[in-house]
Amino acid sequence: MQEIEIHVVPFDSPVAQQLITSALADLGARYGGDGDETPVDAREFTSPHGTFLVAHLDGQPVGCGGWRSHGSDGETAELKRMYTAPQARGRGVARTVLAAIERSAREQGRKRLILECGDRQPEAIAMYTSAGYERIPNFGYYADEPGCLSFGRTL
């Protein structure tokens, strides 16, 4: 079995931006438009307020995801920009990235991780629920949009 390597990278690094562009294209194909118009600032993904991770398989970047602080209590993190390239799906990349994100957020004092997902992402919903995430009241940019599903998990 090939080892998945996880690297912390700046959100605005070329490798991160390449994967994020692919993620947004995938979301655009599912939902239309630009994929996700949630305001995101690269500085939100710098320690201790967040982090961004890229997964490599066979030396190639194949997945990403990160977290940023959410709210003012310092205990909640929001998961953003989770993505696995089509050629790497089904190989544990997303679960490995998710575990690394949870670990990073926990190490920075976060006690809860929340996320927004759309109803046209059944594979993501299945992964999150199998990893212990439960439905929570919708929040964020798409809170009032039809098809928005929000999830959370205590770390």
Short mmCIF file of the C-alpha atoms (twelve columns), coordinates in Angstrom:
data_MODEL
# 
_entry.id   MODEL 
# 
loop_
_atom_site.group_PDB 
_atom_site.id 
_atom_site.type_symbol 
_atom_site.label_atom_id 
_atom_site.label_alt_id 
_atom_site.label_comp_id 
_atom_site.label_asym_id 
_atom_site.label_seq_id 
_atom_site.Cartn_x 
_atom_site.Cartn_y 
_atom_site.Cartn_z 
_atom_site.pdbx_PDB_model_num 
ATOM 1   C CA . MET A 1   0.000   0.000  0.000   1 
ATOM 2   C CA . GLN A 2   1.239   3.457  -0.846  1 
ATOM 3   C CA . GLU A 3   1.829   5.908  1.966   1 
ATOM 4   C CA . ILE A 4   -0.112  9.134  2.039   1 
ATOM 5   C CA . GLU A 5   2.101   12.023 3.096   1 
ATOM 6   C CA . ILE A 6   0.560   15.129 4.655   1 
ATOM 7   C CA . HIS A 7   2.320   18.508 4.451   1 
ATOM 8   C CA . VAL A 8   1.384   21.848 6.002   1 
ATOM 9   C CA . VAL A 9   1.468   24.503 3.272   1 
ATOM 10  C CA . PRO A 10  0.362   28.121 2.971   1 
ATOM 11  C CA . PHE A 11  -3.215  28.411 1.701   1 
ATOM 12  C CA . ASP A 12  -2.000  30.678 -1.097  1 
ATOM 13  C CA . SER A 13  0.877   28.408 -2.169  1 
ATOM 14  C CA . PRO A 14  0.840   27.206 -5.785  1 
ATOM 15  C CA . VAL A 15  0.200   23.558 -4.825  1 
ATOM 16  C CA . ALA A 16  -2.693  24.495 -2.541  1 
ATOM 17  C CA . GLN A 17  -4.182  26.837 -5.133  1 
ATOM 18  C CA . GLN A 18  -3.973  24.154 -7.835  1 
ATOM 19  C CA . LEU A 19  -5.954  21.734 -5.659  1 
ATOM 20  C CA . ILE A 20  -8.406  24.427 -4.519  1 
ATOM 21  C CA . THR A 21  -9.053  25.379 -8.151  1 
ATOM 22  C CA . SER A 22  -9.866  21.723 -8.875  1 
ATOM 23  C CA . ALA A 23  -12.090 21.560 -5.799  1 
ATOM 24  C CA . LEU A 24  -14.026 24.642 -6.867  1 
ATOM 25  C CA . ALA A 25  -14.402 23.260 -10.401 1 
ATOM 26  C CA . ASP A 26  -15.828 20.044 -8.935  1 
ATOM 27  C CA . LEU A 27  -18.281 22.033 -6.802  1 
ATOM 28  C CA . GLY A 28  -19.158 24.199 -9.804  1 
ATOM 29  C CA . ALA A 29  -20.007 21.089 -11.824 1 
ATOM 30  C CA . ARG A 30  -22.267 19.873 -9.010  1 
ATOM 31  C CA . TYR A 31  -23.942 23.163 -8.083  1 
ATOM 32  C CA . GLY A 32  -23.194 25.646 -10.856 1 
ATOM 33  C CA . GLY A 33  -21.471 28.992 -10.602 1 
ATOM 34  C CA . ASP A 34  -17.984 29.297 -9.142  1 
ATOM 35  C CA . GLY A 35  -18.443 26.318 -6.832  1 
ATOM 36  C CA . ASP A 36  -18.121 28.131 -3.515  1 
ATOM 37  C CA . GLU A 37  -18.302 31.860 -2.957  1 
ATOM 38  C CA . THR A 38  -17.644 31.769 0.801   1 
ATOM 39  C CA . PRO A 39  -15.228 34.577 1.681   1 
ATOM 40  C CA . VAL A 40  -11.833 33.061 2.476   1 
ATOM 41  C CA . ASP A 41  -8.620  34.864 3.410   1 
ATOM 42  C CA . ALA A 42  -5.322  32.956 3.205   1 
ATOM 43  C CA . ARG A 43  -4.263  34.464 6.555   1 
ATOM 44  C CA . GLU A 44  -7.098  32.572 8.268   1 
ATOM 45  C CA . PHE A 45  -5.169  29.345 7.651   1 
ATOM 46  C CA . THR A 46  -2.028  30.274 9.572   1 
ATOM 47  C CA . SER A 47  -1.189  28.994 13.024  1 
ATOM 48  C CA . PRO A 48  -2.537  29.356 15.651  1 
ATOM 49  C CA . HIS A 49  -5.785  30.401 13.940  1 
ATOM 50  C CA . GLY A 50  -5.815  27.680 11.307  1 
ATOM 51  C CA . THR A 51  -3.773  25.500 9.019   1 
ATOM 52  C CA . PHE A 52  -3.890  24.133 5.496   1 
ATOM 53  C CA . LEU A 53  -2.741  20.658 4.508   1 
ATOM 54  C CA . VAL A 54  -1.911  18.941 1.234   1 
ATOM 55  C CA . ALA A 55  -1.847  15.172 0.795   1 
ATOM 56  C CA . HIS A 56  0.698   13.538 -1.507  1 
ATOM 57  C CA . LEU A 57  0.494   10.039 -2.940  1 
ATOM 58  C CA . ASP A 58  3.465   8.731  -4.920  1 
ATOM 59  C CA . GLY A 59  4.962   12.207 -4.616  1 
ATOM 60  C CA . GLN A 60  2.002   13.869 -6.325  1 
ATOM 61  C CA . PRO A 61  -0.394  16.317 -4.611  1 
ATOM 62  C CA . VAL A 62  -3.794  14.594 -4.601  1 
ATOM 63  C CA . GLY A 63  -5.826  16.130 -1.793  1 
ATOM 64  C CA . CYS A 64  -6.190  19.060 0.544   1 
ATOM 65  C CA . GLY A 65  -8.138  20.581 3.364   1 
ATOM 66  C CA . GLY A 66  -7.763  23.001 6.187   1 
ATOM 67  C CA . TRP A 67  -9.340  24.597 9.184   1 
ATOM 68  C CA . ARG A 68  -9.830  28.156 10.335  1 
ATOM 69  C CA . SER A 69  -11.090 29.565 13.614  1 
ATOM 70  C CA . HIS A 70  -14.826 30.037 13.852  1 
ATOM 71  C CA . GLY A 71  -16.565 32.309 16.329  1 
ATOM 72  C CA . SER A 72  -15.028 34.173 19.213  1 
ATOM 73  C CA . ASP A 73  -14.778 31.446 21.856  1 
ATOM 74  C CA . GLY A 74  -11.482 30.050 20.531  1 
ATOM 75  C CA . GLU A 75  -12.861 26.533 20.811  1 
ATOM 76  C CA . THR A 76  -14.425 26.001 17.383  1 
ATOM 77  C CA . ALA A 77  -12.751 25.387 14.052  1 
ATOM 78  C CA . GLU A 78  -14.360 25.321 10.613  1 
ATOM 79  C CA . LEU A 79  -13.298 22.767 8.023   1 
ATOM 80  C CA . LYS A 80  -12.718 24.276 4.559   1 
ATOM 81  C CA . ARG A 81  -11.644 23.217 1.084   1 
ATOM 82  C CA . MET A 82  -11.592 19.435 1.553   1 
ATOM 83  C CA . TYR A 83  -10.841 17.821 -1.785  1 
ATOM 84  C CA . THR A 84  -9.431  14.624 -3.249  1 
ATOM 85  C CA . ALA A 85  -8.435  14.411 -6.914  1 
ATOM 86  C CA . PRO A 86  -10.546 11.872 -8.863  1 
ATOM 87  C CA . GLN A 87  -7.585  9.562  -9.575  1 
ATOM 88  C CA . ALA A 88  -6.887  9.222  -5.826  1 
ATOM 89  C CA . ARG A 89  -10.427 8.706  -4.568  1 
ATOM 90  C CA . GLY A 90  -11.192 5.536  -2.665  1 
ATOM 91  C CA . ARG A 91  -7.614  5.265  -1.357  1 
ATOM 92  C CA . GLY A 92  -8.041  6.862  2.068   1 
ATOM 93  C CA . VAL A 93  -6.754  10.319 1.146   1 
ATOM 94  C CA . ALA A 94  -9.749  12.257 2.469   1 
ATOM 95  C CA . ARG A 95  -9.867  10.311 5.732   1 
ATOM 96  C CA . THR A 96  -6.140  10.868 6.242   1 
ATOM 97  C CA . VAL A 97  -6.483  14.604 5.589   1 
ATOM 98  C CA . LEU A 98  -9.523  14.814 7.877   1 
ATOM 99  C CA . ALA A 99  -7.654  13.064 10.716  1 
ATOM 100 C CA . ALA A 100 -4.695  15.434 10.273  1 
ATOM 101 C CA . ILE A 101 -6.998  18.477 10.302  1 
ATOM 102 C CA . GLU A 102 -8.693  17.266 13.473  1 
ATOM 103 C CA . ARG A 103 -5.325  16.646 15.129  1 
ATOM 104 C CA . SER A 104 -4.035  20.094 14.138  1 
ATOM 105 C CA . ALA A 105 -7.170  21.861 15.388  1 
ATOM 106 C CA . ARG A 106 -7.066  19.923 18.665  1 
ATOM 107 C CA . GLU A 107 -3.370  20.801 19.139  1 
ATOM 108 C CA . GLN A 108 -4.326  24.495 18.797  1 
ATOM 109 C CA . GLY A 109 -6.956  24.195 21.524  1 
ATOM 110 C CA . ARG A 110 -10.063 23.701 19.423  1 
ATOM 111 C CA . LYS A 111 -12.684 21.443 20.930  1 
ATOM 112 C CA . ARG A 112 -15.137 21.258 18.028  1 
ATOM 113 C CA . LEU A 113 -14.941 21.082 14.252  1 
ATOM 114 C CA . ILE A 114 -17.839 22.214 12.066  1 
ATOM 115 C CA . LEU A 115 -18.406 22.244 8.313   1 
ATOM 116 C CA . GLU A 116 -20.824 23.143 5.558   1 
ATOM 117 C CA . CYS A 117 -21.534 20.622 2.833   1 
ATOM 118 C CA . GLY A 118 -24.042 20.451 0.023   1 
ATOM 119 C CA . ASP A 119 -26.598 17.744 -0.610  1 
ATOM 120 C CA . ARG A 120 -24.996 16.933 -3.992  1 
ATOM 121 C CA . GLN A 121 -21.867 15.547 -2.315  1 
ATOM 122 C CA . PRO A 122 -23.039 12.107 -1.138  1 
ATOM 123 C CA . GLU A 123 -19.523 10.707 -0.844  1 
ATOM 124 C CA . ALA A 124 -18.448 13.564 1.427   1 
ATOM 125 C CA . ILE A 125 -21.598 13.264 3.546   1 
ATOM 126 C CA . ALA A 126 -21.000 9.518  3.928   1 
ATOM 127 C CA . MET A 127 -17.388 10.074 4.999   1 
ATOM 128 C CA . TYR A 128 -18.247 12.799 7.515   1 
ATOM 129 C CA . THR A 129 -21.075 10.830 9.118   1 
ATOM 130 C CA . SER A 130 -18.974 7.665  9.305   1 
ATOM 131 C CA . ALA A 131 -16.238 9.744  10.999  1 
ATOM 132 C CA . GLY A 132 -18.653 10.803 13.738  1 
ATOM 133 C CA . TYR A 133 -19.970 14.102 12.406  1 
ATOM 134 C CA . GLU A 134 -23.605 14.876 13.150  1 
ATOM 135 C CA . ARG A 135 -26.035 17.348 11.621  1 
ATOM 136 C CA . ILE A 136 -26.053 20.742 13.318  1 
ATOM 137 C CA . PRO A 137 -28.043 23.896 12.563  1 
ATOM 138 C CA . ASN A 138 -26.863 25.466 9.342   1 
ATOM 139 C CA . PHE A 139 -24.354 28.285 9.669   1 
ATOM 140 C CA . GLY A 140 -22.114 30.332 7.443   1 
ATOM 141 C CA . TYR A 141 -22.341 31.734 3.967   1 
ATOM 142 C CA . TYR A 142 -24.815 29.146 2.635   1 
ATOM 143 C CA . ALA A 143 -26.896 28.704 5.816   1 
ATOM 144 C CA . ASP A 144 -30.140 29.741 4.143   1 
ATOM 145 C CA . GLU A 145 -29.538 28.047 0.805   1 
ATOM 146 C CA . PRO A 146 -31.559 24.973 -0.163  1 
ATOM 147 C CA . GLY A 147 -29.390 21.884 -0.001  1 
ATOM 148 C CA . CYS A 148 -26.982 23.256 2.618   1 
ATOM 149 C CA . LEU A 149 -26.092 20.656 5.249   1 
ATOM 150 C CA . SER A 150 -23.975 21.537 8.261   1 
ATOM 151 C CA . PHE A 151 -22.158 19.022 10.425  1 
ATOM 152 C CA . GLY A 152 -20.117 19.121 13.617  1 
ATOM 153 C CA . ARG A 153 -18.035 16.882 15.821  1 
ATOM 154 C CA . THR A 154 -16.452 17.221 19.228  1 
ATOM 155 C CA . LEU A 155 -12.706 16.691 18.943  1 
# 
